[in-house]
PDB file of C-alpha atoms and ligand atoms in Angstrom:
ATOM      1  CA  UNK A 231       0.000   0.000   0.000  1.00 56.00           C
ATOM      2  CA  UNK A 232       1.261   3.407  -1.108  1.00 66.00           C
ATOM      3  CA  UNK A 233       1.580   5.848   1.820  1.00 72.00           C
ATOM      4  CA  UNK A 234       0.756   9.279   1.360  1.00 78.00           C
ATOM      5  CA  UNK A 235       2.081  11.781   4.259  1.00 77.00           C
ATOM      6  CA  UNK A 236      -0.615  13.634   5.114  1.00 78.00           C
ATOM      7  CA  UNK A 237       0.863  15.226   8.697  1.00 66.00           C
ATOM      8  CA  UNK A 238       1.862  18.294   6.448  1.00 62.00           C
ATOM      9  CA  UNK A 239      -1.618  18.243   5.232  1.00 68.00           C
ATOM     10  CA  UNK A 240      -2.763  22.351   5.158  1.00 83.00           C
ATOM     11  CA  UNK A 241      -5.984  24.202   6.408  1.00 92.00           C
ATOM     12  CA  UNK A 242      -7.774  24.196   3.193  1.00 94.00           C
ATOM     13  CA  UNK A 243     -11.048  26.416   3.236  1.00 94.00           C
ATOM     14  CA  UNK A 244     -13.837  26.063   1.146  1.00 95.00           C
ATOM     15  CA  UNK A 245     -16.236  28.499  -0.747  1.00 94.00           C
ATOM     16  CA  UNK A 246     -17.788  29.695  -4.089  1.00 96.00           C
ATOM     17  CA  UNK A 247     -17.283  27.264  -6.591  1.00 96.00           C
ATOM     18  CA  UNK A 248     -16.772  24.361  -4.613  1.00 98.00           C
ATOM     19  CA  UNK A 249     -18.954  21.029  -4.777  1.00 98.00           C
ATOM     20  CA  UNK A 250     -18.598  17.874  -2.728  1.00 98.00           C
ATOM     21  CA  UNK A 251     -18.998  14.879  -4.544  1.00 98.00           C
ATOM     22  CA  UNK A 252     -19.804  11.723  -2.606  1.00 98.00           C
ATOM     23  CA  UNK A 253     -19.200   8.888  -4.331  1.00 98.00           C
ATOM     24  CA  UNK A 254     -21.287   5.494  -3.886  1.00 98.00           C
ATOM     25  CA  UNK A 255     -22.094   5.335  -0.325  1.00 98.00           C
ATOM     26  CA  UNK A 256     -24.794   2.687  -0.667  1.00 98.00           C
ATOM     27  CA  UNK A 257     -25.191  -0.237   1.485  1.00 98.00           C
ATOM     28  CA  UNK A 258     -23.901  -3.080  -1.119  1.00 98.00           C
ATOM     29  CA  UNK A 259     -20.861  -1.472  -0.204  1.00 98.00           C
ATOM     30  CA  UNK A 260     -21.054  -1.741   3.589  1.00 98.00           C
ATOM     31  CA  UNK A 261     -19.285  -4.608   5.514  1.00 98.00           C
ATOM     32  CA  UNK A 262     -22.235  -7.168   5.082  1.00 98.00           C
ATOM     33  CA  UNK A 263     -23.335  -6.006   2.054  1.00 98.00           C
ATOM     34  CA  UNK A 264     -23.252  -7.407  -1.437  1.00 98.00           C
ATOM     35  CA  UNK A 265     -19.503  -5.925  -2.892  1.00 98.00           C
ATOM     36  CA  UNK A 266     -18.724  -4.940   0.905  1.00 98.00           C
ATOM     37  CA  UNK A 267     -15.630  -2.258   1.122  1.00 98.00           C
ATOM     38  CA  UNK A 268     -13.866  -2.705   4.607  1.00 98.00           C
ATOM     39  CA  UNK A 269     -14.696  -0.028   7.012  1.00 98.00           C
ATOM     40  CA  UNK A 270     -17.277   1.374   4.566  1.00 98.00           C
ATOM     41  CA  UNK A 271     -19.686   2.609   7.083  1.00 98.00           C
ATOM     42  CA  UNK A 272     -17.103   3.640   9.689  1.00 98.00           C
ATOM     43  CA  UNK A 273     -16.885   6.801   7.051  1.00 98.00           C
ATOM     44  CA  UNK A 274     -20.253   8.160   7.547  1.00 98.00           C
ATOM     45  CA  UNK A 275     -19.768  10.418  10.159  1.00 98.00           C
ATOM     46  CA  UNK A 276     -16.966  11.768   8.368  1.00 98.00           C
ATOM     47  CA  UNK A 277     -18.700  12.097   5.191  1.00 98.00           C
ATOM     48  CA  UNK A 278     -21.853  13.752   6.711  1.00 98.00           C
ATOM     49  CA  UNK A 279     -19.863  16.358   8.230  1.00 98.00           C
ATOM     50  CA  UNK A 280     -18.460  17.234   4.784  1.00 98.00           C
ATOM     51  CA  UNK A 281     -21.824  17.161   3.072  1.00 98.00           C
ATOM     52  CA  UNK A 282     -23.149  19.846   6.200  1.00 97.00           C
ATOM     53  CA  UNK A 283     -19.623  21.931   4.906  1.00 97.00           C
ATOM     54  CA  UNK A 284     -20.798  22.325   1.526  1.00 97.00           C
ATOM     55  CA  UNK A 285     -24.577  22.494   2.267  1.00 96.00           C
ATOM     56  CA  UNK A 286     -24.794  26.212   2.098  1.00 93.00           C
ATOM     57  CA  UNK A 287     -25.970  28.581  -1.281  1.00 91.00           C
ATOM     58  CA  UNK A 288     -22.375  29.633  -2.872  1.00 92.00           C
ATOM     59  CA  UNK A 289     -21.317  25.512  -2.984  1.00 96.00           C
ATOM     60  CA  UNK A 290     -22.818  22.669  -3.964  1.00 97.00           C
ATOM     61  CA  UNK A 291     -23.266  18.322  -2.833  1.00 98.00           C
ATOM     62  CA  UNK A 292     -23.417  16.011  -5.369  1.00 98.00           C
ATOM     63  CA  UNK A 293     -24.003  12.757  -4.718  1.00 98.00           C
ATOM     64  CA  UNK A 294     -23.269   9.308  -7.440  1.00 98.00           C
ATOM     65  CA  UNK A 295     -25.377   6.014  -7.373  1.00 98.00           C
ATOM     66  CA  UNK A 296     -23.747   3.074  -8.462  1.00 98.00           C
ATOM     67  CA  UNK A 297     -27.411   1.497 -10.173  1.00 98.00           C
ATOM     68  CA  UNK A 298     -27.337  -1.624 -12.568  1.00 98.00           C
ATOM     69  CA  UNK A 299     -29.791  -3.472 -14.120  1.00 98.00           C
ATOM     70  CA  UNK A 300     -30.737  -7.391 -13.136  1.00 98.00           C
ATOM     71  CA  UNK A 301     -28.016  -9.466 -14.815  1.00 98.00           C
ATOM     72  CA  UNK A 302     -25.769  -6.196 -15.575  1.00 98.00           C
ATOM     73  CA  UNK A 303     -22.519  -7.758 -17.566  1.00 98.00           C
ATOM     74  CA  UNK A 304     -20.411  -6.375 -14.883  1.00 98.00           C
ATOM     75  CA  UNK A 305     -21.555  -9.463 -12.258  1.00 98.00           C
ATOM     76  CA  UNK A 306     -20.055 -12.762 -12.452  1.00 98.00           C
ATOM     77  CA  UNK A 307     -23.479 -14.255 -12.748  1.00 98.00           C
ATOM     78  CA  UNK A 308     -24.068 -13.128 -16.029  1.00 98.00           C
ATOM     79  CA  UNK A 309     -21.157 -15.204 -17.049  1.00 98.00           C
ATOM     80  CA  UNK A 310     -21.391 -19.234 -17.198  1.00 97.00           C
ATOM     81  CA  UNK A 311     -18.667 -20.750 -14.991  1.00 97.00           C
ATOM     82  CA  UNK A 312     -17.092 -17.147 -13.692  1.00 98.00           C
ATOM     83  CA  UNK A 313     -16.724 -16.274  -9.835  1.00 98.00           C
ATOM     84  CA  UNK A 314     -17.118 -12.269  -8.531  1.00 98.00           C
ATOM     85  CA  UNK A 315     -13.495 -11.003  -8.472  1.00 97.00           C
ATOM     86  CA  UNK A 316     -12.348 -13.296 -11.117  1.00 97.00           C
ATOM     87  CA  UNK A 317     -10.080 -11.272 -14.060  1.00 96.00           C
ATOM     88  CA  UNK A 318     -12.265 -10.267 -16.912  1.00 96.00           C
ATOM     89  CA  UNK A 319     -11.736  -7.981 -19.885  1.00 94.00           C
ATOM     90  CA  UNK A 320     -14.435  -7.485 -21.981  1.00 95.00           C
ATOM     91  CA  UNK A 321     -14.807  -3.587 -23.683  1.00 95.00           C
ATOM     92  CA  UNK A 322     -16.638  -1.463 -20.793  1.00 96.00           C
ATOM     93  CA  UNK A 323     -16.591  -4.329 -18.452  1.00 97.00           C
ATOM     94  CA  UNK A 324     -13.632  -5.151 -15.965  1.00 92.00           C
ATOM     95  CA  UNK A 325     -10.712  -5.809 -14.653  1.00 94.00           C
ATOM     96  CA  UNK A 326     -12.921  -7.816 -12.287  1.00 96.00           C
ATOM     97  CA  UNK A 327     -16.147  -9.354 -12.103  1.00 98.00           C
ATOM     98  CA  UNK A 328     -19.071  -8.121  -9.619  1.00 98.00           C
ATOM     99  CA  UNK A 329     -21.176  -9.928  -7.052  1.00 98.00           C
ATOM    100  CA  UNK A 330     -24.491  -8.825  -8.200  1.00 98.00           C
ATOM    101  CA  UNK A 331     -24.748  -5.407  -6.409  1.00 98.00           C
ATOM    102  CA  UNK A 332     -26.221  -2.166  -6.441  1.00 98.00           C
ATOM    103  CA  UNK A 333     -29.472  -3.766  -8.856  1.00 98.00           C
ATOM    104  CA  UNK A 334     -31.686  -0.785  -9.496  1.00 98.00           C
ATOM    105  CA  UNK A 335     -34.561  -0.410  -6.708  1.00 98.00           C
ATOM    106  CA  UNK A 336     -33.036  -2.688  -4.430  1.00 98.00           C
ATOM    107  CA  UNK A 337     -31.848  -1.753  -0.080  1.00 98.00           C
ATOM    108  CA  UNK A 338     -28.790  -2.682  -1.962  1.00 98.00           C
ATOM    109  CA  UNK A 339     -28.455   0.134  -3.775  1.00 98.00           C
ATOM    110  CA  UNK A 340     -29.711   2.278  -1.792  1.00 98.00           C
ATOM    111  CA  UNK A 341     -28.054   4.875   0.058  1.00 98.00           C
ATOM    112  CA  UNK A 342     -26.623   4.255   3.601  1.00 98.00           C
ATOM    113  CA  UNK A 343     -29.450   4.695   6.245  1.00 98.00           C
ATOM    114  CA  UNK A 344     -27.667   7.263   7.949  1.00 98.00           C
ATOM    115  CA  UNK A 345     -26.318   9.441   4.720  1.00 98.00           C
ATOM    116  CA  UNK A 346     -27.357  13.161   4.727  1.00 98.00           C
ATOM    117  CA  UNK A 347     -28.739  12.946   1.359  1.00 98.00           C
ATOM    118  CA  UNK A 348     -31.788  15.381   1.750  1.00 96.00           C
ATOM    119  CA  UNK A 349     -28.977  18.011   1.267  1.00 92.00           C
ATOM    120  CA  UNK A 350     -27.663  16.815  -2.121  1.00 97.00           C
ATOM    121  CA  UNK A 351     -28.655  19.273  -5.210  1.00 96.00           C
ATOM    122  CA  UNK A 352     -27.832  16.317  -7.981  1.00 98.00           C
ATOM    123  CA  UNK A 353     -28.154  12.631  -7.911  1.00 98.00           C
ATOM    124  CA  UNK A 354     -25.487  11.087 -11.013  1.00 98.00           C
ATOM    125  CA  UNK A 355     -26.489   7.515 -11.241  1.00 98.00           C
ATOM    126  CA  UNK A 356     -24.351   4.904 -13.173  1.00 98.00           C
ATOM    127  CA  UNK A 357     -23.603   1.488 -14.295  1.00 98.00           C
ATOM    128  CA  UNK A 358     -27.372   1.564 -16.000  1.00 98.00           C
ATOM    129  CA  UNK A 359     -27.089   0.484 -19.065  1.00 97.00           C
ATOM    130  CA  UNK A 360     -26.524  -3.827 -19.307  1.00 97.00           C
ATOM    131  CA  UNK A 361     -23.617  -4.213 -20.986  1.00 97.00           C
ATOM    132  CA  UNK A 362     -21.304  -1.249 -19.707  1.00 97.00           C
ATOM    133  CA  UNK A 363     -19.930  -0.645 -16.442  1.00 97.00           C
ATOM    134  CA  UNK A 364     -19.266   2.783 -15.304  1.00 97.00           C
ATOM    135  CA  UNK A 365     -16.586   3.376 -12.258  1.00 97.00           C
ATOM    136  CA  UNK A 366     -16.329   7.198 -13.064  1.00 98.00           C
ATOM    137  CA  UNK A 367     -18.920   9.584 -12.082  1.00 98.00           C
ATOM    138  CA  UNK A 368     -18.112  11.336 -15.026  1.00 98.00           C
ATOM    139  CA  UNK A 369     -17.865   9.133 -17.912  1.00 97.00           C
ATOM    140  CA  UNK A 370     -18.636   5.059 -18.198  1.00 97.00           C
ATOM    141  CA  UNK A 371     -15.923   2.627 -18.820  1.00 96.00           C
ATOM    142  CA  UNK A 372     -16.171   3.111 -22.651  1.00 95.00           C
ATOM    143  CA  UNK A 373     -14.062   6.353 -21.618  1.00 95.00           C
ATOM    144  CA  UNK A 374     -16.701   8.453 -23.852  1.00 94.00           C
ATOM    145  CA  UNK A 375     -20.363   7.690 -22.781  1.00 95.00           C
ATOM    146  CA  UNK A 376     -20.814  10.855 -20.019  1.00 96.00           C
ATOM    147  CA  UNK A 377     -23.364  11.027 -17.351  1.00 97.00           C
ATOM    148  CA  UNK A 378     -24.321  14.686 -17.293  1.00 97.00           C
ATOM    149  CA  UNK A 379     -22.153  15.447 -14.202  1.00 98.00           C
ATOM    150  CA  UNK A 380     -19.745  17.633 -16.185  1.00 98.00           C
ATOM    151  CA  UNK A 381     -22.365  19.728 -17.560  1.00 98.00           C
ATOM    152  CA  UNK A 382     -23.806  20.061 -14.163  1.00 98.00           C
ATOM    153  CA  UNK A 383     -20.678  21.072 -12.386  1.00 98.00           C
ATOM    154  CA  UNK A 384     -20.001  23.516 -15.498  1.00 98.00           C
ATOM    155  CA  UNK A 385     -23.231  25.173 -15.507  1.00 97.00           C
ATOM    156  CA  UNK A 386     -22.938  25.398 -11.577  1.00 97.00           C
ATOM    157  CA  UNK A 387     -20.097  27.018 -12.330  1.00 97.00           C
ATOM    158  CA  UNK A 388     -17.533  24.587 -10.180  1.00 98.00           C
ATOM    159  CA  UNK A 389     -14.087  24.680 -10.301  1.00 98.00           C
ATOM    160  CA  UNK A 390     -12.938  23.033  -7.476  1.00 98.00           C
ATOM    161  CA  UNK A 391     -14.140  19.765  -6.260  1.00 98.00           C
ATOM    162  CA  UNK A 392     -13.505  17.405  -3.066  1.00 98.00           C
ATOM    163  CA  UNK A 393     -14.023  13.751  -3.725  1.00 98.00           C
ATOM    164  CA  UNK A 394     -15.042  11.297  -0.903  1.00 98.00           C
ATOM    165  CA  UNK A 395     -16.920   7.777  -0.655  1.00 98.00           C
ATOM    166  CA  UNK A 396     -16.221   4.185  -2.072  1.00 98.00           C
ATOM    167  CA  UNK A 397     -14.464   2.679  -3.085  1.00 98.00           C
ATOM    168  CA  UNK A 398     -11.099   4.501  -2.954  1.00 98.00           C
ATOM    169  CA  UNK A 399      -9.742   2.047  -6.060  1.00 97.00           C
ATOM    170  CA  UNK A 400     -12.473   2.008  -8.328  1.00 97.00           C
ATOM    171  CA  UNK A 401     -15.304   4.644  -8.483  1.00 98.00           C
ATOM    172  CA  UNK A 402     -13.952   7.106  -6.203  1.00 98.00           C
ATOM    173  CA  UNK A 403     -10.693   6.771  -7.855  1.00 98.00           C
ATOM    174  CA  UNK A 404     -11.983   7.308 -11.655  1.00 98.00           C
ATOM    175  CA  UNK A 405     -13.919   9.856 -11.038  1.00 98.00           C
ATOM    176  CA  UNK A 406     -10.895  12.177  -9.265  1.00 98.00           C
ATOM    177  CA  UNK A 407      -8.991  10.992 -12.165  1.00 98.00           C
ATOM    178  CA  UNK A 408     -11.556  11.981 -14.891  1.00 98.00           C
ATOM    179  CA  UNK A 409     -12.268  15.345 -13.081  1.00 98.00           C
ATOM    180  CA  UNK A 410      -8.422  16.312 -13.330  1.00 98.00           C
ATOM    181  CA  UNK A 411      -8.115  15.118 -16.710  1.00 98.00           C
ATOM    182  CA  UNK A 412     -11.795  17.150 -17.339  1.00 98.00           C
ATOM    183  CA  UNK A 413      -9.593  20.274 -16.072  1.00 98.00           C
ATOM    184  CA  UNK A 414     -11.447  20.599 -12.246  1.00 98.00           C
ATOM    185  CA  UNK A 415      -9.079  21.024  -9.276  1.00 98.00           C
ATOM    186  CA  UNK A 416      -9.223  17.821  -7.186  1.00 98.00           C
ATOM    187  CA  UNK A 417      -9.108  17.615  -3.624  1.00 97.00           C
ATOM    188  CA  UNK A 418      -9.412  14.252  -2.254  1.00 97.00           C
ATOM    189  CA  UNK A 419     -10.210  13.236   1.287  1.00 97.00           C
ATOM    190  CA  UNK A 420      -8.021  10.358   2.070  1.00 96.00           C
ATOM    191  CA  UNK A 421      -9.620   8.908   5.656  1.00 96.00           C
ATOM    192  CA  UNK A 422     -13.144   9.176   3.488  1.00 98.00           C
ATOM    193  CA  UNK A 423     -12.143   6.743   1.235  1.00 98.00           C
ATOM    194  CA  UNK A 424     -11.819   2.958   1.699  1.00 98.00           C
ATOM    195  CA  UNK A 425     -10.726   0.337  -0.928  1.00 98.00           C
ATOM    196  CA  UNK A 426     -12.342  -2.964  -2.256  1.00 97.00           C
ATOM    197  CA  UNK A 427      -8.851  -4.103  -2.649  1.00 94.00           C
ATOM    198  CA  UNK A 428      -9.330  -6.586  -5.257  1.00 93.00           C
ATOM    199  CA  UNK A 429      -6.470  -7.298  -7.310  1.00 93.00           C
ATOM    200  CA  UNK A 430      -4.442  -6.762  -4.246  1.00 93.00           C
ATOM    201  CA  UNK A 431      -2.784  -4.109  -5.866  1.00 95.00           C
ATOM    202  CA  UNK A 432      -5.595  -1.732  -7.139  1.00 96.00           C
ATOM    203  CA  UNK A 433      -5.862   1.090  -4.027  1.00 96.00           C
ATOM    204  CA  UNK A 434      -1.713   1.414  -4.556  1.00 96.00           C
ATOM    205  CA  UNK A 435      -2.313   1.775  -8.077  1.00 96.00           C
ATOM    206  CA  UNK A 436      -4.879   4.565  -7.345  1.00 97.00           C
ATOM    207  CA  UNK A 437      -3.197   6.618  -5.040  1.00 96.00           C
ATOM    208  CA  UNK A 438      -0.204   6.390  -7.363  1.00 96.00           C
ATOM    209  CA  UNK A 439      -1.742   7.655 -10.662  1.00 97.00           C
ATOM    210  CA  UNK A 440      -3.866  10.039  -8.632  1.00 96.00           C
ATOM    211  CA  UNK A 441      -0.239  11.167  -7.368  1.00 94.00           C
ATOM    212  CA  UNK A 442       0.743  11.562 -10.635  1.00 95.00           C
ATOM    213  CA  UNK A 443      -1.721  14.132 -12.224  1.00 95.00           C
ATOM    214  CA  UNK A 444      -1.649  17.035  -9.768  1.00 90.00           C
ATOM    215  CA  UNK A 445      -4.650  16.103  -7.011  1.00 95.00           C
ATOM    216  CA  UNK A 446      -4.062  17.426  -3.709  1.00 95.00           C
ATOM    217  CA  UNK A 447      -4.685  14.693  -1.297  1.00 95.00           C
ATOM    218  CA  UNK A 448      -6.113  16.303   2.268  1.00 95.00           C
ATOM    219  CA  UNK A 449      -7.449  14.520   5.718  1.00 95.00           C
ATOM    220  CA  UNK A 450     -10.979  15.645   6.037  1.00 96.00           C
ATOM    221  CA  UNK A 451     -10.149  17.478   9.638  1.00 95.00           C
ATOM    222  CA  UNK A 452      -8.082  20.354   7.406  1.00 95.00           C
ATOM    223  CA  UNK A 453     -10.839  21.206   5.321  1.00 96.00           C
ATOM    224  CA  UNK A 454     -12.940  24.169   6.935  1.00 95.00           C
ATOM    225  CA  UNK A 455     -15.848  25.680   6.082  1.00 93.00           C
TER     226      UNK A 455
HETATM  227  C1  VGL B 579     -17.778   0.053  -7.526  1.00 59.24           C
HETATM  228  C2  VGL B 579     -17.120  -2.024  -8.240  1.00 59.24           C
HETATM  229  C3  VGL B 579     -18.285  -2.163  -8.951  1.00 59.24           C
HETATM  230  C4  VGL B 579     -17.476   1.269  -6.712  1.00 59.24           C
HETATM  231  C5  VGL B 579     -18.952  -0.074  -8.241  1.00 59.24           C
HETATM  232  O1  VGL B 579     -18.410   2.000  -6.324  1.00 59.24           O
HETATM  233  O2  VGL B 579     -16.280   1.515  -6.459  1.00 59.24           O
HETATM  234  N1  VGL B 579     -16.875  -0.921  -7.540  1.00 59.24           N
HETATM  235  N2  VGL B 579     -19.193  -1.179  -8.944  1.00 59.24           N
HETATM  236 ZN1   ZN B 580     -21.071  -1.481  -9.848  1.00 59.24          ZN
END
């Protein structure tokens, strides 16, 4: 696992154009839950305090919903003979297979009990169409199918936004990484992240490439209001 020093971590304030995107925090991902993400729920406080930061007029909470259809091609069931977390690469799909989670409609997918979502402005869902999977908030895993949340953060006139929720090595990760390549300063909140960790390797791999391209990794007690 890639350690990123945080102890130097700034004071970093927040105002106009700034939006919070939570990413995912639905119960499938909880521990007991369908695709469960260690410590997923031990997060929640964390994550509601954020989403009361940014719950004022000059700054903005979005929230994404992972939300597939019955026998989405992401899930190891829709393949004969494959287990979830087996390899798979398949265009849009992979480089694992799914447990059948987040299925449109279901407790599964929805939010955490406890989530503040009464103060989110926009709801991105993803992952709805059968045959392609989308990690990113902002576009699916054909890297050119977008969801709308670009357009939203553009007409909202954002700039700047702070990424938080699950899991750190898939969805929260691609959708940091599509915001900085989309040209948005990226803050992301390390200790409101947790990774599925399957291939072993994939929350190093994250934090690496996220390292890479400029994002400006914080621990959620330096951001201020
Ligand atoms: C996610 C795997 C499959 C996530 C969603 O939210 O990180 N991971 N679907
Ligand atoms: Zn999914």
């Amino acid at each position: 696992m890639v350690k990123i020093d945080l102890s130097l971590s700034e004071i970093i304030g927040t105002g106009p154009g700034d939006a919070l995107v939570v990413v995912d925090m639905q119960n499938d991902f909880m521990p007991g839950g369908a695709l469960p993400v260690p410590g997923g729920d031990e997060i929640v406080p964390g994550v509601n305090a954020m989403i009361r930061m940014f719950s004022h007029a000059d700054r903005l909470v979005v929230l994404t919903q992972d939300w597939h259809p019955p026998g989405h091609r992401s899930f190891a069931s829709a393949h004969a003979g494959r287990q979830p977390y087996d390899p798979h690469e398949e265009p849009g799909i992979g480089p694992v297979l799914w447990p059948d989670h987040c299925v449109q409609g279901t407790h599964g997918a929805a939010f955490h009990r406890d989530l503040l979502t009464s103060h989110a402005q926009a709801i991105i869902r993803k992952g709805c169409r059968i045959t392609m999977d989308s990690y990113s908030g902002f576009l699916e895993n054909d890297r050119t199918t977008t969801t709308g949340l670009d357009g939203y953060l553009r007409d909202r006139k954002v700039g700047r936004v702070f990424i938080c929720g699950l899991a750190l090595d898939y969805c929260a990760f691609f959708t940091a990484s599509d915001a900085l390549d989309l040209g948005y300063e990226v803050v992301f909140i390390l200790d409101l992240a947790r990774p599925v960790g399957s291939p072993p390797d994939s929350a190093s791999r994250a934090l690496r490439t996220l390292e890479s391209k400029n994002v400006r990794f914080v621990r959620s007690d330096a951001v201020r209001y």
